[in-house]
Coordinates of N, CA and C in Angstrom, one line a residue:
X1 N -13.2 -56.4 -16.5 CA -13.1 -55.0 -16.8 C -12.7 -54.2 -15.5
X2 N -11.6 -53.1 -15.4 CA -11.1 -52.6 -14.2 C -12.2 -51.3 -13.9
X3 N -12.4 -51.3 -12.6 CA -13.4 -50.3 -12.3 C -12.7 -49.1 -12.1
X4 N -13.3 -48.0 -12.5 CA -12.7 -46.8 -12.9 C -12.6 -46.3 -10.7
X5 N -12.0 -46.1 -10.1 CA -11.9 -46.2 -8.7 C -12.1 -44.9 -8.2
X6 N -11.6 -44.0 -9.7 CA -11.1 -42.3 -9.0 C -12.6 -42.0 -8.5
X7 N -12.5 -40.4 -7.6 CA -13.2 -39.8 -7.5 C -13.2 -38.5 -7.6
X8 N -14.3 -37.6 -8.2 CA -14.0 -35.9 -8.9 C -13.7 -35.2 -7.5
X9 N -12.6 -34.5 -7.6 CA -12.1 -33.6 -6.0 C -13.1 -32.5 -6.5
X10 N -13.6 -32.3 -5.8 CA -14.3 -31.0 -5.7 C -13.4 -29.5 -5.3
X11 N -13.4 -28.9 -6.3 CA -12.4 -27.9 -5.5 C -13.1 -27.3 -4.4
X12 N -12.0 -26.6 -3.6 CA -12.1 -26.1 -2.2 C -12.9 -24.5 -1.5
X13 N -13.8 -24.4 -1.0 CA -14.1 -23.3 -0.9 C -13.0 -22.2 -0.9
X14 N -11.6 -22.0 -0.3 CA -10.7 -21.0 -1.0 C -10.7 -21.0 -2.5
X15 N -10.3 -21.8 -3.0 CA -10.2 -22.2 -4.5 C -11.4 -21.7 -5.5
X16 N -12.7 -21.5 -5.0 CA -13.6 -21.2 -5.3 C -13.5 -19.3 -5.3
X17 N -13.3 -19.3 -4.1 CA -13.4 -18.0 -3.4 C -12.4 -17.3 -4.5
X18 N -11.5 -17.7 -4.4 CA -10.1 -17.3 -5.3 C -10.7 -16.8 -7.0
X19 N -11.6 -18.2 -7.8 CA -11.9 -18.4 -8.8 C -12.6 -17.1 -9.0
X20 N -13.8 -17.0 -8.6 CA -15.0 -15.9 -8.8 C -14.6 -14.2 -8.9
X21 N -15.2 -13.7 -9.1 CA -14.7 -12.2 -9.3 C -15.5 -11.8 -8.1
X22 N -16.1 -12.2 -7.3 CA -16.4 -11.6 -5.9 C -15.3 -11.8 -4.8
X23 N -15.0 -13.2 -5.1 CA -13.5 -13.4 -4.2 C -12.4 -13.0 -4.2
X24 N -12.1 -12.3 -5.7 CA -11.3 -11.6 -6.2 C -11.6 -10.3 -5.6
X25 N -12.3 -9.6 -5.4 CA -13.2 -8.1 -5.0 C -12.6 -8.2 -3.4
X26 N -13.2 -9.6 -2.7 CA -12.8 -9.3 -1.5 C -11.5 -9.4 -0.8
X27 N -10.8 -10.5 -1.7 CA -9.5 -10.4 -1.4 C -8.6 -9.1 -1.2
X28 N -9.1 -8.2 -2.4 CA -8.5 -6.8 -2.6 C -8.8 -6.0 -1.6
X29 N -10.3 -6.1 -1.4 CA -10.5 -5.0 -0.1 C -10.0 -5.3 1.3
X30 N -10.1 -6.7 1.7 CA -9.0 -6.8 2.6 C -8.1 -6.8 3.1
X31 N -7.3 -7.1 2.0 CA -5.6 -6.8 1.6 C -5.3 -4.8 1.9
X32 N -6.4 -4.4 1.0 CA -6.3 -3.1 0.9 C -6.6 -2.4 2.1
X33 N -7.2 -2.9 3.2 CA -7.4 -2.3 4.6 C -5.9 -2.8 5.3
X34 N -5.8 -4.3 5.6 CA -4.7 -4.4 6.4 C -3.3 -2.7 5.6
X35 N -3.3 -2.8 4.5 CA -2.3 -2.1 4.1 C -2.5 -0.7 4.4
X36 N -4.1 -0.5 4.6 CA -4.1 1.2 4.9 C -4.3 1.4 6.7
X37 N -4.3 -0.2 7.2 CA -4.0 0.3 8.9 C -2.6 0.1 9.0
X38 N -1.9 -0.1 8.6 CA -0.3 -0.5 8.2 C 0.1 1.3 8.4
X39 N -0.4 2.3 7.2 CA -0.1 3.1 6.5 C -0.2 4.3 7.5
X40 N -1.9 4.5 8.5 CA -2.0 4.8 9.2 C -0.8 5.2 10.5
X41 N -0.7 3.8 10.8 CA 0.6 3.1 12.3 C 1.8 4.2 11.0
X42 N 2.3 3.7 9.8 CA 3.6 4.0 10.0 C 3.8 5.8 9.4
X43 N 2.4 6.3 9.1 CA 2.4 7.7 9.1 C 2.6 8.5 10.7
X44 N 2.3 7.6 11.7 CA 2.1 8.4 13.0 C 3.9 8.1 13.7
X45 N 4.5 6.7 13.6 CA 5.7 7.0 13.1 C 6.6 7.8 12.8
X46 N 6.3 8.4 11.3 CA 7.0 8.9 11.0 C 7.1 10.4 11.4
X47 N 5.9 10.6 12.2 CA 5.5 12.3 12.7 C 6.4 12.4 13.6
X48 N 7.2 11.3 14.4 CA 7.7 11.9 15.5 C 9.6 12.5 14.6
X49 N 9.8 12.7 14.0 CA 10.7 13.5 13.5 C 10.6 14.6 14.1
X50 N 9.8 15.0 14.3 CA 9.2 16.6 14.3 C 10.2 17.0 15.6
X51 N 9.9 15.8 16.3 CA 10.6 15.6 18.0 C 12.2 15.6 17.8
X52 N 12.8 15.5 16.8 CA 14.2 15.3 17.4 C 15.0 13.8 16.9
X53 N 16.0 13.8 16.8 CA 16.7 12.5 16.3 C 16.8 11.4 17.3
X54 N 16.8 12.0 18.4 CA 16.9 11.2 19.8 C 15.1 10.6 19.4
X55 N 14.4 11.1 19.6 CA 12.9 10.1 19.4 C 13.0 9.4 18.4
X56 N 13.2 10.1 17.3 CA 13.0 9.2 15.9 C 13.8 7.9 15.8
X57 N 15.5 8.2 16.7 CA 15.8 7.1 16.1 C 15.7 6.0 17.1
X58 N 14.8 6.6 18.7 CA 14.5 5.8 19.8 C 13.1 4.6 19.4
X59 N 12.4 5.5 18.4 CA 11.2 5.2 18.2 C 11.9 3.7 16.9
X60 N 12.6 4.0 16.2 CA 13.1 2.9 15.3 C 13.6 1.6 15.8
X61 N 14.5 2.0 16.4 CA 15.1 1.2 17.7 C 14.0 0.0 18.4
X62 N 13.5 0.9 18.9 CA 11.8 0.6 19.7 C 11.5 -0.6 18.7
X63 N 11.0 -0.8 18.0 CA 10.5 -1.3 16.1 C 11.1 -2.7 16.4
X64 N 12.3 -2.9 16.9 CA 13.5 -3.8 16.7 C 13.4 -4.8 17.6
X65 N 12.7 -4.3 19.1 CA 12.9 -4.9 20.6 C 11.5 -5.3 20.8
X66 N 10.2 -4.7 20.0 CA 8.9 -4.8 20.4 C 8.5 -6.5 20.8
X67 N 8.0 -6.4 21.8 CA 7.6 -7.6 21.9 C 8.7 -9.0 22.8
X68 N 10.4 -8.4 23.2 CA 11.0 -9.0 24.2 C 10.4 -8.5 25.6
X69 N 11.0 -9.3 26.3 CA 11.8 -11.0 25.6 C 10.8 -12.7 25.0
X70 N 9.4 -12.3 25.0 CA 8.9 -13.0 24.5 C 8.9 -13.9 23.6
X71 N 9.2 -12.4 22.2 CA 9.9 -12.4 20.6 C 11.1 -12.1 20.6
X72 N 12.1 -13.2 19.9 CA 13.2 -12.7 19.6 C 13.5 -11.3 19.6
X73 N 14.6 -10.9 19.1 CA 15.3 -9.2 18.3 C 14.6 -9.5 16.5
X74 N 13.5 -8.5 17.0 CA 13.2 -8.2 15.3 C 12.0 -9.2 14.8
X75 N 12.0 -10.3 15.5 CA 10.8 -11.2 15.0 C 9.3 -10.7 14.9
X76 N 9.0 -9.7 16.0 CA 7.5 -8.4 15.6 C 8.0 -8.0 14.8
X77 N 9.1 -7.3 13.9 CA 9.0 -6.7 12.5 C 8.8 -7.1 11.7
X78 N 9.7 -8.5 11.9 CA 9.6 -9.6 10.3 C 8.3 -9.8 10.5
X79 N 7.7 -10.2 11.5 CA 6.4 -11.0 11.3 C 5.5 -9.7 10.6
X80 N 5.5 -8.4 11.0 CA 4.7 -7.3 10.2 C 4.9 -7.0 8.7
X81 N 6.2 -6.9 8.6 CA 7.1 -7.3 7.4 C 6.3 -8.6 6.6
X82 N 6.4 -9.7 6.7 CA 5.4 -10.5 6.1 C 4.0 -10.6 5.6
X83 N 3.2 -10.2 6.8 CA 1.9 -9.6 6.7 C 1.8 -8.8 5.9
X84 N 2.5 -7.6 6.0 CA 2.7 -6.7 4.6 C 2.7 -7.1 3.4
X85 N 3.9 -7.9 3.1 CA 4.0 -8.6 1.9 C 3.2 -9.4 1.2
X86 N 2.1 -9.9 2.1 CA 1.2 -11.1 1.7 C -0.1 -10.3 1.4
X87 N -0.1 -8.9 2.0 CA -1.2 -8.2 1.7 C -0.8 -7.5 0.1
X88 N 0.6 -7.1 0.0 CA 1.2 -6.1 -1.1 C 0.6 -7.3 -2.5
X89 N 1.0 -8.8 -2.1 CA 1.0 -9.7 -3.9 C -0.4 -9.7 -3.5
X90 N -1.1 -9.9 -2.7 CA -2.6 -10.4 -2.3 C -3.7 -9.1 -3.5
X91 N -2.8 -8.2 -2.9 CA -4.0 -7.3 -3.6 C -3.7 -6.5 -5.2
X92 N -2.0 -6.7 -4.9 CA -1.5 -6.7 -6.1 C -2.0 -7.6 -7.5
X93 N -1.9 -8.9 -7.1 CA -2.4 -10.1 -8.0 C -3.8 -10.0 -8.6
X94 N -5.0 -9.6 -7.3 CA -6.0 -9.8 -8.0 C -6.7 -8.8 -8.2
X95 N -6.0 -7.4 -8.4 CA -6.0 -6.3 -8.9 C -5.8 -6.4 -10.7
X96 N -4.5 -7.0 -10.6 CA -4.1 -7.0 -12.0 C -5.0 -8.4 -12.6
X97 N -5.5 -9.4 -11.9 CA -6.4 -10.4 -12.8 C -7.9 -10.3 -12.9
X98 N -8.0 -9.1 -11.9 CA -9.8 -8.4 -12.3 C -9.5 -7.7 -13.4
X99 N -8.4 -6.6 -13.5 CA -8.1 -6.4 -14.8 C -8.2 -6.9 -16.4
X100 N -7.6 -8.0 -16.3 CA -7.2 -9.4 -17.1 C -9.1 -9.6 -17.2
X101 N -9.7 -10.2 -16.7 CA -10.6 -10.8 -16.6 C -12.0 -9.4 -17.3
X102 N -11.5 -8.4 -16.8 CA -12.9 -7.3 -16.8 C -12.3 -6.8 -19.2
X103 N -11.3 -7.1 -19.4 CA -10.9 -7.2 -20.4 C -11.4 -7.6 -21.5
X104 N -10.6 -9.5 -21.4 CA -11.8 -10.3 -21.6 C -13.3 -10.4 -22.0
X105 N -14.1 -9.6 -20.9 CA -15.0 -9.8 -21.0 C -15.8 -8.3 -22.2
X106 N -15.1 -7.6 -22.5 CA -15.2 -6.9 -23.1 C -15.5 -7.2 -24.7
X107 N -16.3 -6.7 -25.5 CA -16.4 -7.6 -27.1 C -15.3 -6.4 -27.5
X108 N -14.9 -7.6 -28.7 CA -14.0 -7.3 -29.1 C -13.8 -6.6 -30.4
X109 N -14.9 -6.3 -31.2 CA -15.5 -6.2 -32.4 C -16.5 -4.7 -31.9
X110 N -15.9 -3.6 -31.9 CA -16.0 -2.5 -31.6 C -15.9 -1.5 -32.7
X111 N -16.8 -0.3 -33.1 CA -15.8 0.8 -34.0 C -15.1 1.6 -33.1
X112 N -15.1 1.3 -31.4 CA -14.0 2.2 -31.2 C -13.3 1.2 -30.5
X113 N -11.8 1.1 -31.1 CA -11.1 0.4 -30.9 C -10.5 0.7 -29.4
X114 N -10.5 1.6 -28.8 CA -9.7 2.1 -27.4 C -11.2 2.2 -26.3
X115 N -11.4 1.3 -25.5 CA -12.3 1.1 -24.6 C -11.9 2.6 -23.7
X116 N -13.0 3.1 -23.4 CA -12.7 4.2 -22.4 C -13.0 3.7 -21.1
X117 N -11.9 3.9 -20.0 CA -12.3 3.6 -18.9 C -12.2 5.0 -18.0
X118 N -13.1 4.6 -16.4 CA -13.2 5.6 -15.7 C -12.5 6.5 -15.0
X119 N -12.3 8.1 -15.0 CA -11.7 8.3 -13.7 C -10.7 7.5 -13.0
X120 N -11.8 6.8 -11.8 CA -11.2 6.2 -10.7 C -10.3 5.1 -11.0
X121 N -10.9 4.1 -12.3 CA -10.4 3.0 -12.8 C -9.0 3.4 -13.7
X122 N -9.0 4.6 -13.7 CA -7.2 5.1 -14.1 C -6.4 5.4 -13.0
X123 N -6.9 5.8 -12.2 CA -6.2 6.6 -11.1 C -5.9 5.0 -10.3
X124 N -6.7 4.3 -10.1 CA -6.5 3.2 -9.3 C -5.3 2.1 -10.2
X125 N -5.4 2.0 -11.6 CA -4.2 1.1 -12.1 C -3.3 1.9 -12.0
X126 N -3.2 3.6 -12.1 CA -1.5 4.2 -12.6 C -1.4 4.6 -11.5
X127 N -1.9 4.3 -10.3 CA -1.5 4.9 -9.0 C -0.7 3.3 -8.4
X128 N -1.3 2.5 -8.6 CA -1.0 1.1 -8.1 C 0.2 0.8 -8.3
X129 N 1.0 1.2 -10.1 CA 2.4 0.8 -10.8 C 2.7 1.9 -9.5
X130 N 2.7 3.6 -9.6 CA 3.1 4.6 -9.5 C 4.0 4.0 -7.7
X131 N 2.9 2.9 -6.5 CA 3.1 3.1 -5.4 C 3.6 1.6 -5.6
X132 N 3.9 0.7 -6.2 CA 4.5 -0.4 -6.8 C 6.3 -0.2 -6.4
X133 N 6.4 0.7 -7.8 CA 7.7 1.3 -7.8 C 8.1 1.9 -7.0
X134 N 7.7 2.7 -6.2 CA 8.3 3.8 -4.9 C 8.3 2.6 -3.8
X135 N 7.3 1.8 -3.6 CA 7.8 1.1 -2.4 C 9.5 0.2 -2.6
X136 N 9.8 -0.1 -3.9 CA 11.3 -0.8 -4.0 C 11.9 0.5 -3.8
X137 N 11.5 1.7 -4.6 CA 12.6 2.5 -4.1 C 12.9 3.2 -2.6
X138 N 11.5 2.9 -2.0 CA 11.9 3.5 -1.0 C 12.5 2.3 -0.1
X139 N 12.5 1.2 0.0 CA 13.2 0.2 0.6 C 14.1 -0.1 0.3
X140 N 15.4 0.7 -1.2 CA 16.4 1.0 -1.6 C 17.1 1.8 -0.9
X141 N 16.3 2.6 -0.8 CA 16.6 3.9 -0.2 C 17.0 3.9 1.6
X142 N 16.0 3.7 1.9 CA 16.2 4.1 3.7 C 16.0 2.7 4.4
X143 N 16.3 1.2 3.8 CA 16.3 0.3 4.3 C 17.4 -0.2 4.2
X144 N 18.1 -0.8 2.9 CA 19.0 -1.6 2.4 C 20.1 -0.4 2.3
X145 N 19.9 1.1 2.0 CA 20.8 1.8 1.4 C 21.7 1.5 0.3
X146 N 20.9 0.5 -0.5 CA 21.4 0.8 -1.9 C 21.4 1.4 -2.9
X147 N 20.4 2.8 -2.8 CA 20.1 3.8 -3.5 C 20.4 4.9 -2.7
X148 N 20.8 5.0 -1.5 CA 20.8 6.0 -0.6 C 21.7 7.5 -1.0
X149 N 21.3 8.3 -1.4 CA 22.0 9.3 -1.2 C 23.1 9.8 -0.5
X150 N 24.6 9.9 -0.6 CA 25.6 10.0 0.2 C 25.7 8.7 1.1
X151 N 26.7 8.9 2.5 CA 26.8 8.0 3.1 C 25.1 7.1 4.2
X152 N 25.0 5.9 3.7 CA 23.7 5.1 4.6 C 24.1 4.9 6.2
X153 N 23.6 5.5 6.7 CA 24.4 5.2 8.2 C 23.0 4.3 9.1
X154 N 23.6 3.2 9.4 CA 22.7 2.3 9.7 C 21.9 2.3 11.2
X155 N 21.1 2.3 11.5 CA 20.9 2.8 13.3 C 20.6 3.9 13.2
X156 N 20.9 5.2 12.0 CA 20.8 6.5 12.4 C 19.8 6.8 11.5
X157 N 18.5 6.4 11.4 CA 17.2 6.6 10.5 C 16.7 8.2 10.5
X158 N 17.2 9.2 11.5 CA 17.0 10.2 11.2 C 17.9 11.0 10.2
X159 N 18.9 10.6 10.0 CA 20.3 11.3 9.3 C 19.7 10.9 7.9
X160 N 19.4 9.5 7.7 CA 19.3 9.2 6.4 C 17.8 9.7 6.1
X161 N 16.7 9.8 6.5 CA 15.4 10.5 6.2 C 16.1 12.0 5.8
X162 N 17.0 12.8 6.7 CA 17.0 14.1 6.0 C 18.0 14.3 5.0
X163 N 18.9 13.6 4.4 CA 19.8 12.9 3.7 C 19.1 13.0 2.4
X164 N 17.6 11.8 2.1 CA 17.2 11.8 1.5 C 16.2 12.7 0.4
X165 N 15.5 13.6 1.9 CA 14.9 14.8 1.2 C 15.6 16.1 1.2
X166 N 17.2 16.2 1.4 CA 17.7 17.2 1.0 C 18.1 16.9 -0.5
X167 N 17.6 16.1 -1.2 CA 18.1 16.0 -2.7 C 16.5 16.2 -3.4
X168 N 16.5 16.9 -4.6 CA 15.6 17.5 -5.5 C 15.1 16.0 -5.6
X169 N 15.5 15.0 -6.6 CA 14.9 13.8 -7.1 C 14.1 12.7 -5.7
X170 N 14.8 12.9 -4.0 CA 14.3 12.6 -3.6 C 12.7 12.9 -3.3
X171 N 12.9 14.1 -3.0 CA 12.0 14.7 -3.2 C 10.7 15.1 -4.0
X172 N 11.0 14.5 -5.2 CA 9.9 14.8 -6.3 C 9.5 13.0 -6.2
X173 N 10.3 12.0 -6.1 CA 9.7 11.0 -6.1 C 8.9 10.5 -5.2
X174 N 8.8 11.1 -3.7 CA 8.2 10.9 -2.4 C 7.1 11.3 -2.9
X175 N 7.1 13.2 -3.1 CA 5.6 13.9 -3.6 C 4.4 13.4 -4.2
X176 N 5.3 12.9 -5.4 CA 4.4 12.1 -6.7 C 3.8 11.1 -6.0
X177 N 4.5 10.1 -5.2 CA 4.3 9.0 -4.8 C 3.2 9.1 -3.6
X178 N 3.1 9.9 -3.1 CA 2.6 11.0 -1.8 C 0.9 10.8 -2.4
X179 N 1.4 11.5 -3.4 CA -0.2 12.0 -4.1 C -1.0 11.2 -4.5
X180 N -0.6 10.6 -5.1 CA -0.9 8.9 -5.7 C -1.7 8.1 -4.7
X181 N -1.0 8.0 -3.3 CA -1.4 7.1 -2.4 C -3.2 8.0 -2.1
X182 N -2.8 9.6 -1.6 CA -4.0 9.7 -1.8 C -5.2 9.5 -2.3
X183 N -5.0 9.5 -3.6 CA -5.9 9.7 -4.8 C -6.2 7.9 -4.4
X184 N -5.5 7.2 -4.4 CA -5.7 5.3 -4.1 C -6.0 5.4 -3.4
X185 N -6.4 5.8 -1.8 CA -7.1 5.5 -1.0 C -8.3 6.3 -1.4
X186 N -8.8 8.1 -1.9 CA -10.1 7.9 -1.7 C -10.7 7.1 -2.5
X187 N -10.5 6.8 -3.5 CA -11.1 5.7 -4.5 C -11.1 4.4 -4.4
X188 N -10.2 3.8 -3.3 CA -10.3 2.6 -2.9 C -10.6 2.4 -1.5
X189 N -11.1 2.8 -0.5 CA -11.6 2.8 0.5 C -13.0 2.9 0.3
X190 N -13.7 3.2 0.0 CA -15.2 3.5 -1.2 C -15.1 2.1 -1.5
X191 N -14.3 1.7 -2.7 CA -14.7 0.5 -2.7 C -14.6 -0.5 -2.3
X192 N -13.6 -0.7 -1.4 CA -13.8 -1.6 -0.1 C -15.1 -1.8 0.6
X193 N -15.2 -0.7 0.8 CA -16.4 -0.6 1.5 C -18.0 -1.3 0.7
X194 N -17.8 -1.0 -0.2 CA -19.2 -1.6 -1.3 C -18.6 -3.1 -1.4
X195 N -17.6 -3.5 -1.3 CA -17.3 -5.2 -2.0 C -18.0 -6.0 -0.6
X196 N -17.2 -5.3 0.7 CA -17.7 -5.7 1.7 C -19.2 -5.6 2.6
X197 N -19.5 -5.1 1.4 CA -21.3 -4.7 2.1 C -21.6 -3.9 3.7
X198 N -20.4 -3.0 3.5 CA -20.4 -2.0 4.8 C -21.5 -0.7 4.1
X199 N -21.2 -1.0 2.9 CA -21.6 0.3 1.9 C -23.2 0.5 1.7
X200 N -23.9 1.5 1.6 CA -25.5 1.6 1.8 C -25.6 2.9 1.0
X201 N -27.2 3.5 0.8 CA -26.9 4.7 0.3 C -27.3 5.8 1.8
X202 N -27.4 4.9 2.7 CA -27.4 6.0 4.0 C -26.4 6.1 4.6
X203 N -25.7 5.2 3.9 CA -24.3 5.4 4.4 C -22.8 6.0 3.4
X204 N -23.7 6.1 2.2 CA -23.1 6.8 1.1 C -22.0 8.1 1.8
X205 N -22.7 9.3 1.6 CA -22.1 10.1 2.6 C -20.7 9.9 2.9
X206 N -21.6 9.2 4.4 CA -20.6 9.3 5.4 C -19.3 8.4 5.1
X207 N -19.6 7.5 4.2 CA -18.1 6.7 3.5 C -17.4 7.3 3.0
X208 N -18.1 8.4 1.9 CA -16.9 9.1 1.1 C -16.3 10.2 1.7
X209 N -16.8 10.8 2.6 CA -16.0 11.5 3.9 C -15.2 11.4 4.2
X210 N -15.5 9.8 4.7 CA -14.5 9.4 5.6 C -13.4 9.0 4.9
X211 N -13.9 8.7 3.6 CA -12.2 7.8 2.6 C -11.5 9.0 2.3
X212 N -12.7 10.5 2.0 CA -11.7 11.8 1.6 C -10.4 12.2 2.8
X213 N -11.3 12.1 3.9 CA -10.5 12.5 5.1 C -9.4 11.5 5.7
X214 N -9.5 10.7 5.2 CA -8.1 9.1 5.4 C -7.4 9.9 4.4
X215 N -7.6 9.9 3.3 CA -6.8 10.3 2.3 C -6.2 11.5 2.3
X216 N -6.7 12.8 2.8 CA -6.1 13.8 3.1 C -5.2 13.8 4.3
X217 N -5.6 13.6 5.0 CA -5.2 13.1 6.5 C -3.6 12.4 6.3
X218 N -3.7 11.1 5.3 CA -2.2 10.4 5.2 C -1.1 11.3 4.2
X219 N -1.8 11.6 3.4 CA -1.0 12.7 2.5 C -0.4 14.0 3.1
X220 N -1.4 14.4 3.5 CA -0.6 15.3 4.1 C 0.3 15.1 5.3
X221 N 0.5 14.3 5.8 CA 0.9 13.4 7.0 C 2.0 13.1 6.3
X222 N 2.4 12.3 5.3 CA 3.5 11.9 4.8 C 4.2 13.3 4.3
X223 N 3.5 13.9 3.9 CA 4.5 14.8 2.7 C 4.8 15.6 3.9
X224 N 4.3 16.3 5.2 CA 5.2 16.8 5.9 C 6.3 16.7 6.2
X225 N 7.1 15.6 6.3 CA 7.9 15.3 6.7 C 9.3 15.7 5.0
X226 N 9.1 15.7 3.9 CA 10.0 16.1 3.2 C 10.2 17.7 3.3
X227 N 8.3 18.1 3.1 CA 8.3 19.7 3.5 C 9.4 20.2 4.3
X228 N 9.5 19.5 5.4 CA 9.9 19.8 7.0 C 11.6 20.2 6.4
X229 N 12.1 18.9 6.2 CA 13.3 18.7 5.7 C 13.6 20.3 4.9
X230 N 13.1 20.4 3.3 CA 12.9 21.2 2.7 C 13.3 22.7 3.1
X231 N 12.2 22.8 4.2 CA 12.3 24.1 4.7 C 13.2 24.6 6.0
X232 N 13.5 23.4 6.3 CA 15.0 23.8 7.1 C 14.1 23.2 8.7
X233 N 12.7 23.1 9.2 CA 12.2 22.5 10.0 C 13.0 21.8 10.7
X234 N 12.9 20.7 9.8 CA 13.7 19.4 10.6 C 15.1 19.4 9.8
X235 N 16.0 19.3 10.2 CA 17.7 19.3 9.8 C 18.9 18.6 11.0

């Protein structure tokens, strides 16, 4: 008789991590910090418009060389560029399979057929599509220039920034998109903060302060910059 030889692989503490709906929790809040220190860096970025084409487009430039001659030309971008990306599916994914999963678990045999969900748990899935879709358009837009309004002039990132919000549709799609990001960070900075056990009720407070004040702080920070455009500021 042949002896059975295999042995059961135990899955892997990631694999685990991954599996559970706490791993899933933490995945998101982490993902969702690297993305709002990301957001932070490229709102202070984008302030220096205020300065002139010469900074803005020294400061882009700048973006390109960081890190020679150590790092190639552009290898600090791609590599932030990655990081990005791995944070955008990371939190993307197990956003939409806590979703999936919190569903699920829901009975199904209801007399009200339409489960009501919360506030924040709306604001957080139609904010997520809402900053989903603006991030391709806006990397349509002022990266690739294949959505670009008029001529894309490449190297000249201030021409095309004011380019962009001198058109009504540019403009209304940044706004929307603007607002959104707000409303997702104060509601998801909060809960970062509780997945990761930074959260307390002495510390209650001063968390949602601080997520209101990120939130207002980036918002208003971004939208200056179409304002600017808009009202003749920056031109």
């Amino acid at each position: 008789m042949a002896l059975d030889t295999r042995t059961d692989r135990r899955p892997s503490f990631a694999a685990l991590l991954w599996g559970s709906t706490v791993g899933k929790k933490t995945v998101m809040a982490v993902s969702g910090l690297v993305m709002l220190l990301y957001l932070v860096v490229h709102m202070i970025g984008n302030l220096k418009i205020f300065f002139g084409a010469d900074e803005f487009n020294g400061y882009a430039h700048w973006l390109r060389v960081v890190g020679e001659p150590f790092m190639h030309h552009e290898w600090t971008l791609w590599l932030v560029r990655v990081v990005l990306v791995a944070a955008v599916v990371a939190h993307a994914t197990s956003a939409y399979q806590l979703s999936r999963r919190d569903l699920r678990a829901r009975p199904s045999r209801y007399a009200h057929k339409k489960a009501r969900s919360s506030y924040a748990t709306r604001t957080m899935r139609w904010g997520g599509i809402i900053l989903g879709l603006f991030v391709v358009w806006h990397l349509l837009d002022l990266t690739t220039g294949t959505v670009h309004p008029g001529g894309f002039q490449a190297g000249h990132p201030y021409q095309n920034v004011v380019d962009t919000f001198s058109t009504w549709y540019g403009n209304v799609i940044y706004l929307v998109a603007m607002l959104a990001l707000g409303l997702h960070i104060r509601h998801g900075f909060w809960s970062a903060a509780q997945t990761l056990g930074v959260g307390s009720r002495a510390r209650e407070r001063l968390l949602k302060t601080l997520a209101q004040v990120l939130a207002l702080v980036l918002t208003v920070g971004f939208i200056s910059v179409p304002v600017a455009v808009m009202t003749g500021v920056v031109s």
